Amino acid sequence: MLERIVEVLSPALEGERPVLVDGTLGLGGHSEALLRAHPRLRVVGVDRDPSALERSARRLAPFAERVDYVHAVYDEIPRALDDLGIAEVHGVLLDLGVSSPQLDEAERGFAYSYDAPLDMRMDPTRGLTAADVVNTYSAAELARVLRVYGEERFAARIAQAIVRERAGGPIDSTRRLADLVRGAIPAATRRTGGNPAKRTFQALRIEVNAELPILERALPAALSRLAVGGRIAVLSYHSLEDRITKRALAALATDTTPPDLPVPLPDRQPELRLLTRGAELPSQEENARNPRAASARLRAAERVRRA
């Protein structure tokens, strides 16, 4: 949704010294388009994946003087801005989920289509791996992760199968886990809905990278540094992310004046104006060009008042 992101954020980036935080820099495609469109724009590119920062630095080399690179998780945006001496920003972009290189590089262990070490860390320099989760969580803990983060209806069956399998030795490869999940799901269910390991791998990735707790912290953190007239755009890729985003933006876009008062209270007026009607979806043309975009959901808002 590159063109739509540029369209949504551009009105906030027309000033003399606009600053945009790209909280999930990835390959730098969105930032590149915005830097080209706005010659005075400064971008603070944040990513937890060191290889993503390296790739984006190569891509954004023509704009090197206007880009700052920060190795951090996007709930650390206020700290990153403080370190750079930036009080407030005019745009925030959060493109959530897994980048294409993370999926396509077998050694990262994100994909069930490759046989690789069971890792799944977006920042490979720290934290639990998926193998740690699979081999140390109890059956009840595994079932919770699969049910909540993967919306997997056979979570308990898969968790029990994992516990039985690991009794004979650690589960340390993506293929071994994918085969185990396939065997734990009823045959009739396996015939439809794509690879049966998809939901399990999604759930483990979310758990390993603490994606939902980080998003819940990141949205208010980023919004706290958004200037009046500034805009935020969030691209999510599954219902759990979209629900958190919807709730965070809607809470600040609501008049909280008590209903029994005859006039609105100035300090209870909305802080945000929603720019999208619900969640916007990619066009059919984009889905045809890039099937991975099919699950994208865009929500955006503009700050209209300081608390």
CSV table of C-alpha atoms in Angstrom, one decimal:
chain,number,residue,atom,x,y,z
A,1,MET,CA,0.0,0.0,0.0
A,2,LEU,CA,2.9,2.3,-0.8
A,3,GLU,CA,1.0,5.0,-2.7
A,4,ARG,CA,-1.7,5.1,-0.1
A,5,ILE,CA,0.8,5.5,2.7
A,6,VAL,CA,2.5,8.4,0.9
A,7,GLU,CA,-0.9,10.0,0.3
A,8,VAL,CA,-2.0,9.6,4.0
A,9,LEU,CA,1.2,10.9,5.6
A,10,SER,CA,2.2,13.6,3.1
A,11,PRO,CA,0.0,16.5,4.3
A,12,ALA,CA,1.8,16.4,7.6
A,13,LEU,CA,5.3,16.5,6.0
A,14,GLU,CA,5.1,19.7,4.1
A,15,GLY,CA,6.7,22.0,6.7
A,16,GLU,CA,10.2,23.5,6.8
A,17,ARG,CA,11.8,20.8,8.9
A,18,PRO,CA,9.4,17.8,9.0
A,19,VAL,CA,10.5,14.6,10.9
A,20,LEU,CA,9.1,11.1,10.3
A,21,VAL,CA,9.7,8.1,12.5
A,22,ASP,CA,9.6,4.8,10.5
A,23,GLY,CA,9.3,2.5,13.5
A,24,THR,CA,9.8,-0.7,11.5
A,25,LEU,CA,12.2,0.4,8.8
A,26,GLY,CA,12.6,-3.0,7.1
A,27,LEU,CA,13.8,-2.6,3.5
A,28,GLY,CA,13.2,1.1,3.6
A,29,GLY,CA,10.7,1.2,0.8
A,30,HIS,CA,8.1,3.5,2.4
A,31,SER,CA,10.8,5.8,3.7
A,32,GLU,CA,12.4,6.0,0.3
A,33,ALA,CA,9.1,7.1,-1.3
A,34,LEU,CA,8.5,9.7,1.4
A,35,LEU,CA,12.1,11.1,1.2
A,36,ARG,CA,11.7,11.4,-2.6
A,37,ALA,CA,8.4,13.2,-2.2
A,38,HIS,CA,9.5,15.6,0.5
A,39,PRO,CA,13.0,17.1,0.0
A,40,ARG,CA,13.2,18.6,3.5
A,41,LEU,CA,12.1,15.5,5.3
A,42,ARG,CA,14.2,13.9,8.0
A,43,VAL,CA,13.6,10.2,8.7
A,44,VAL,CA,14.4,8.4,11.9
A,45,GLY,CA,14.5,4.7,10.9
A,46,VAL,CA,14.1,2.3,13.7
A,47,ASP,CA,14.4,-1.5,13.5
A,48,ARG,CA,15.2,-4.3,15.8
A,49,ASP,CA,16.8,-6.4,13.0
A,50,PRO,CA,20.4,-5.3,12.4
A,51,SER,CA,20.4,-6.8,8.9
A,52,ALA,CA,17.3,-4.7,8.0
A,53,LEU,CA,19.1,-1.6,9.0
A,54,GLU,CA,22.1,-2.6,6.8
A,55,ARG,CA,19.8,-3.2,3.8
A,56,SER,CA,17.9,0.0,4.2
A,57,ALA,CA,21.1,2.0,4.6
A,58,ARG,CA,22.2,0.8,1.2
A,59,ARG,CA,18.9,1.5,-0.3
A,60,LEU,CA,18.6,5.0,1.3
A,61,ALA,CA,22.2,5.9,0.6
A,62,PRO,CA,21.2,8.8,-1.7
A,63,PHE,CA,19.4,10.4,1.3
A,64,ALA,CA,22.1,9.6,3.9
A,65,GLU,CA,22.2,13.1,5.3
A,66,ARG,CA,18.5,13.0,6.0
A,67,VAL,CA,18.3,9.6,7.7
A,68,ASP,CA,19.2,8.5,11.2
A,69,TYR,CA,19.3,4.7,11.9
A,70,VAL,CA,18.4,3.3,15.3
A,71,HIS,CA,18.8,-0.3,16.4
A,72,ALA,CA,15.8,-0.6,18.8
A,73,VAL,CA,12.3,-2.0,19.2
A,74,TYR,CA,9.6,0.4,18.2
A,75,ASP,CA,8.2,0.8,21.7
A,76,GLU,CA,11.5,2.6,22.4
A,77,ILE,CA,10.7,5.4,20.0
A,78,PRO,CA,10.7,8.1,22.7
A,79,ARG,CA,14.1,7.1,23.9
A,80,ALA,CA,15.5,7.1,20.4
A,81,LEU,CA,14.1,10.6,19.8
A,82,ASP,CA,15.5,11.8,23.1
A,83,ASP,CA,18.9,10.5,22.1
A,84,LEU,CA,18.7,12.5,18.8
A,85,GLY,CA,17.4,15.6,20.5
A,86,ILE,CA,14.0,15.5,18.8
A,87,ALA,CA,11.1,16.7,20.9
A,88,GLU,CA,8.2,15.9,18.5
A,89,VAL,CA,7.6,14.4,15.1
A,90,HIS,CA,5.2,15.1,12.2
A,91,GLY,CA,4.7,11.5,11.0
A,92,VAL,CA,4.9,8.0,12.4
A,93,LEU,CA,4.8,4.9,10.3
A,94,LEU,CA,4.5,1.4,11.7
A,95,ASP,CA,4.5,-1.4,9.1
A,96,LEU,CA,4.0,-4.5,11.4
A,97,GLY,CA,4.8,-8.1,10.7
A,98,VAL,CA,7.6,-10.0,9.1
A,99,SER,CA,9.7,-8.5,6.2
A,100,SER,CA,10.2,-10.5,3.0
A,101,PRO,CA,13.9,-11.1,3.7
A,102,GLN,CA,13.1,-12.6,7.1
A,103,LEU,CA,10.6,-15.0,5.5
A,104,ASP,CA,12.9,-15.8,2.5
A,105,GLU,CA,16.2,-16.4,4.4
A,106,ALA,CA,15.9,-20.0,5.5
A,107,GLU,CA,18.3,-19.6,8.4
A,108,ARG,CA,16.1,-17.2,10.2
A,109,GLY,CA,13.6,-20.0,10.9
A,110,PHE,CA,10.4,-18.0,10.2
A,111,ALA,CA,9.0,-20.2,7.4
A,112,TYR,CA,7.7,-23.7,7.4
A,113,SER,CA,8.5,-24.0,3.7
A,114,TYR,CA,12.3,-24.4,4.5
A,115,ASP,CA,14.1,-26.7,6.8
A,116,ALA,CA,16.1,-24.5,9.1
A,117,PRO,CA,17.0,-23.9,12.8
A,118,LEU,CA,13.9,-23.0,14.8
A,119,ASP,CA,14.7,-19.4,15.6
A,120,MET,CA,12.2,-16.7,14.5
A,121,ARG,CA,13.8,-13.8,16.3
A,122,MET,CA,13.5,-10.5,14.5
A,123,ASP,CA,16.6,-9.4,16.5
A,124,PRO,CA,18.9,-12.4,16.3
A,125,THR,CA,21.2,-10.9,18.8
A,126,ARG,CA,19.0,-11.4,21.9
A,127,GLY,CA,16.0,-13.2,23.4
A,128,LEU,CA,14.3,-16.6,23.4
A,129,THR,CA,14.2,-18.6,20.1
A,130,ALA,CA,11.2,-20.5,18.9
A,131,ALA,CA,13.1,-23.7,19.9
A,132,ASP,CA,13.4,-22.4,23.4
A,133,VAL,CA,9.6,-21.9,23.5
A,134,VAL,CA,8.8,-25.2,22.0
A,135,ASN,CA,11.2,-27.2,24.2
A,136,THR,CA,10.6,-25.5,27.6
A,137,TYR,CA,7.0,-24.3,27.8
A,138,SER,CA,4.5,-26.6,29.5
A,139,ALA,CA,1.7,-28.1,27.5
A,140,ALA,CA,-0.7,-25.5,29.0
A,141,GLU,CA,1.5,-22.6,28.1
A,142,LEU,CA,2.0,-23.8,24.6
A,143,ALA,CA,-1.7,-24.3,24.1
A,144,ARG,CA,-2.3,-20.8,25.3
A,145,VAL,CA,0.2,-19.3,22.8
A,146,LEU,CA,-1.2,-21.3,19.9
A,147,ARG,CA,-4.8,-20.5,20.8
A,148,VAL,CA,-4.4,-16.8,21.5
A,149,TYR,CA,-1.8,-15.8,19.0
A,150,GLY,CA,-2.5,-18.3,16.3
A,151,GLU,CA,-6.2,-18.6,16.8
A,152,GLU,CA,-5.6,-22.3,16.4
A,153,ARG,CA,-8.6,-24.5,17.4
A,154,PHE,CA,-6.5,-27.6,17.8
A,155,ALA,CA,-4.0,-25.8,20.1
A,156,ALA,CA,-4.3,-28.4,22.9
A,157,ARG,CA,-3.7,-31.3,20.5
A,158,ILE,CA,-0.7,-29.7,19.0
A,159,ALA,CA,0.7,-28.8,22.4
A,160,GLN,CA,0.4,-32.3,23.6
A,161,ALA,CA,2.0,-33.7,20.5
A,162,ILE,CA,5.0,-31.3,21.0
A,163,VAL,CA,5.5,-32.4,24.6
A,164,ARG,CA,5.4,-36.0,23.6
A,165,GLU,CA,7.8,-35.5,20.7
A,166,ARG,CA,10.4,-33.5,22.7
A,167,ALA,CA,10.6,-36.2,25.3
A,168,GLY,CA,12.7,-38.1,22.8
A,169,GLY,CA,15.0,-35.1,22.1
A,170,PRO,CA,14.7,-31.3,21.5
A,171,ILE,CA,12.6,-30.1,18.5
A,172,ASP,CA,15.1,-27.8,16.8
A,173,SER,CA,14.1,-27.6,13.1
A,174,THR,CA,11.3,-25.9,11.3
A,175,ARG,CA,10.5,-29.0,9.2
A,176,ARG,CA,10.3,-31.3,12.2
A,177,LEU,CA,7.9,-28.9,13.9
A,178,ALA,CA,5.8,-28.4,10.7
A,179,ASP,CA,5.5,-32.2,10.2
A,180,LEU,CA,4.6,-32.7,13.9
A,181,VAL,CA,1.8,-30.1,13.6
A,182,ARG,CA,0.5,-31.7,10.4
A,183,GLY,CA,0.3,-35.0,12.2
A,184,ALA,CA,-1.6,-33.5,15.2
A,185,ILE,CA,-4.4,-31.9,13.1
A,186,PRO,CA,-7.3,-34.1,11.9
A,187,ALA,CA,-6.9,-35.3,8.3
A,188,ALA,CA,-10.2,-33.7,7.2
A,189,THR,CA,-9.0,-30.3,8.4
A,190,ARG,CA,-5.7,-30.6,6.6
A,191,ARG,CA,-7.3,-30.7,3.2
A,192,THR,CA,-8.3,-27.0,3.2
A,193,GLY,CA,-6.9,-23.7,4.4
A,194,GLY,CA,-3.3,-24.0,3.3
A,195,ASN,CA,-0.4,-25.4,5.3
A,196,PRO,CA,-1.7,-26.6,8.7
A,197,ALA,CA,1.5,-25.3,10.4
A,198,LYS,CA,0.7,-21.7,9.4
A,199,ARG,CA,-1.1,-20.7,12.6
A,200,THR,CA,1.4,-22.4,14.8
A,201,PHE,CA,4.3,-20.6,13.2
A,202,GLN,CA,2.5,-17.3,13.4
A,203,ALA,CA,1.8,-17.9,17.1
A,204,LEU,CA,5.4,-18.8,18.0
A,205,ARG,CA,6.7,-15.8,16.1
A,206,ILE,CA,4.4,-13.5,18.0
A,207,GLU,CA,5.5,-15.0,21.3
A,208,VAL,CA,9.2,-15.1,20.5
A,209,ASN,CA,9.2,-11.4,19.5
A,210,ALA,CA,6.6,-10.2,22.1
A,211,GLU,CA,4.8,-8.5,19.2
A,212,LEU,CA,1.5,-7.7,20.7
A,213,PRO,CA,2.8,-6.4,24.1
A,214,ILE,CA,5.3,-4.3,22.2
A,215,LEU,CA,2.5,-2.9,19.9
A,216,GLU,CA,0.4,-2.1,23.0
A,217,ARG,CA,3.2,0.0,24.4
A,218,ALA,CA,4.5,1.4,21.1
A,219,LEU,CA,1.2,3.1,20.0
A,220,PRO,CA,0.8,5.4,23.0
A,221,ALA,CA,4.6,5.9,23.1
A,222,ALA,CA,4.7,7.1,19.5
A,223,LEU,CA,1.5,9.1,19.7
A,224,SER,CA,2.9,11.0,22.7
A,225,ARG,CA,5.6,12.5,20.5
A,226,LEU,CA,3.3,13.3,17.5
A,227,ALA,CA,2.9,17.1,16.9
A,228,VAL,CA,-0.5,18.7,16.4
A,229,GLY,CA,-1.2,18.2,12.7
A,230,GLY,CA,1.1,15.2,12.7
A,231,ARG,CA,-0.1,11.9,11.3
A,232,ILE,CA,0.3,8.2,12.1
A,233,ALA,CA,-0.2,5.3,9.8
A,234,VAL,CA,-0.2,1.6,10.9
A,235,LEU,CA,-0.2,-1.4,8.6
A,236,SER,CA,-1.1,-4.6,10.4
A,237,TYR,CA,-1.3,-8.1,9.1
A,238,HIS,CA,-3.6,-10.1,11.3
A,239,SER,CA,-6.7,-9.4,13.4
A,240,LEU,CA,-4.9,-9.2,16.7
A,241,GLU,CA,-2.6,-6.4,15.6
A,242,ASP,CA,-5.5,-4.6,13.9
A,243,ARG,CA,-7.7,-4.9,17.0
A,244,ILE,CA,-5.0,-3.3,19.2
A,245,THR,CA,-4.4,-0.5,16.7
A,246,LYS,CA,-8.2,0.2,16.3
A,247,ARG,CA,-8.6,0.4,20.1
A,248,ALA,CA,-5.6,2.7,20.6
A,249,LEU,CA,-6.6,5.2,17.9
A,250,ALA,CA,-10.3,5.1,18.7
A,251,ALA,CA,-9.7,5.8,22.4
A,252,LEU,CA,-8.0,9.1,21.5
A,253,ALA,CA,-10.5,10.0,18.8
A,254,THR,CA,-13.5,10.0,21.1
A,255,ASP,CA,-15.1,12.9,23.0
A,256,THR,CA,-15.1,11.8,26.6
A,257,THR,CA,-17.3,14.6,28.0
A,258,PRO,CA,-19.8,13.0,30.5
A,259,PRO,CA,-23.1,12.5,28.6
A,260,ASP,CA,-25.1,14.4,31.2
A,261,LEU,CA,-23.3,17.7,30.6
A,262,PRO,CA,-25.0,20.1,28.2
A,263,VAL,CA,-21.8,21.3,26.4
A,264,PRO,CA,-18.6,19.5,25.5
A,265,LEU,CA,-15.6,20.0,27.8
A,266,PRO,CA,-12.5,21.4,26.0
A,267,ASP,CA,-10.2,19.1,27.8
A,268,ARG,CA,-12.3,16.1,26.9
A,269,GLN,CA,-12.4,16.7,23.2
A,270,PRO,CA,-10.7,14.2,20.8
A,271,GLU,CA,-7.0,14.2,20.5
A,272,LEU,CA,-7.0,12.4,17.1
A,273,ARG,CA,-9.0,12.6,13.9
A,274,LEU,CA,-9.4,9.2,12.2
A,275,LEU,CA,-8.3,9.4,8.5
A,276,THR,CA,-9.5,5.9,7.5
A,277,ARG,CA,-13.0,4.6,7.6
A,278,GLY,CA,-12.3,1.3,9.4
A,279,ALA,CA,-9.3,-0.6,8.1
A,280,GLU,CA,-8.4,0.0,4.5
A,281,LEU,CA,-7.4,-3.0,2.4
A,282,PRO,CA,-5.0,-3.4,-0.5
A,283,SER,CA,-6.4,-3.1,-4.0
A,284,GLN,CA,-7.0,-6.2,-6.1
A,285,GLU,CA,-4.2,-5.0,-8.4
A,286,GLU,CA,-1.7,-4.9,-5.5
A,287,ASN,CA,-2.8,-8.3,-4.2
A,288,ALA,CA,-2.2,-9.7,-7.7
A,289,ARG,CA,1.3,-8.1,-7.8
A,290,ASN,CA,2.2,-9.1,-4.2
A,291,PRO,CA,0.2,-11.9,-2.6
A,292,ARG,CA,1.8,-11.2,0.7
A,293,ALA,CA,0.0,-7.8,0.8
A,294,ALA,CA,-3.4,-9.5,0.9
A,295,SER,CA,-3.7,-9.5,4.7
A,296,ALA,CA,-2.6,-5.9,5.2
A,297,ARG,CA,-4.9,-3.5,7.0
A,298,LEU,CA,-4.2,0.2,7.1
A,299,ARG,CA,-5.4,2.6,9.9
A,300,ALA,CA,-4.4,6.2,10.1
A,301,ALA,CA,-5.1,9.3,12.3
A,302,GLU,CA,-4.1,12.9,12.7
A,303,ARG,CA,-3.4,14.6,16.0
A,304,VAL,CA,-5.8,17.6,16.4
A,305,ARG,CA,-5.2,18.5,20.0
A,306,ARG,CA,-2.6,18.0,22.8
A,307,ALA,CA,-3.9,16.4,26.0
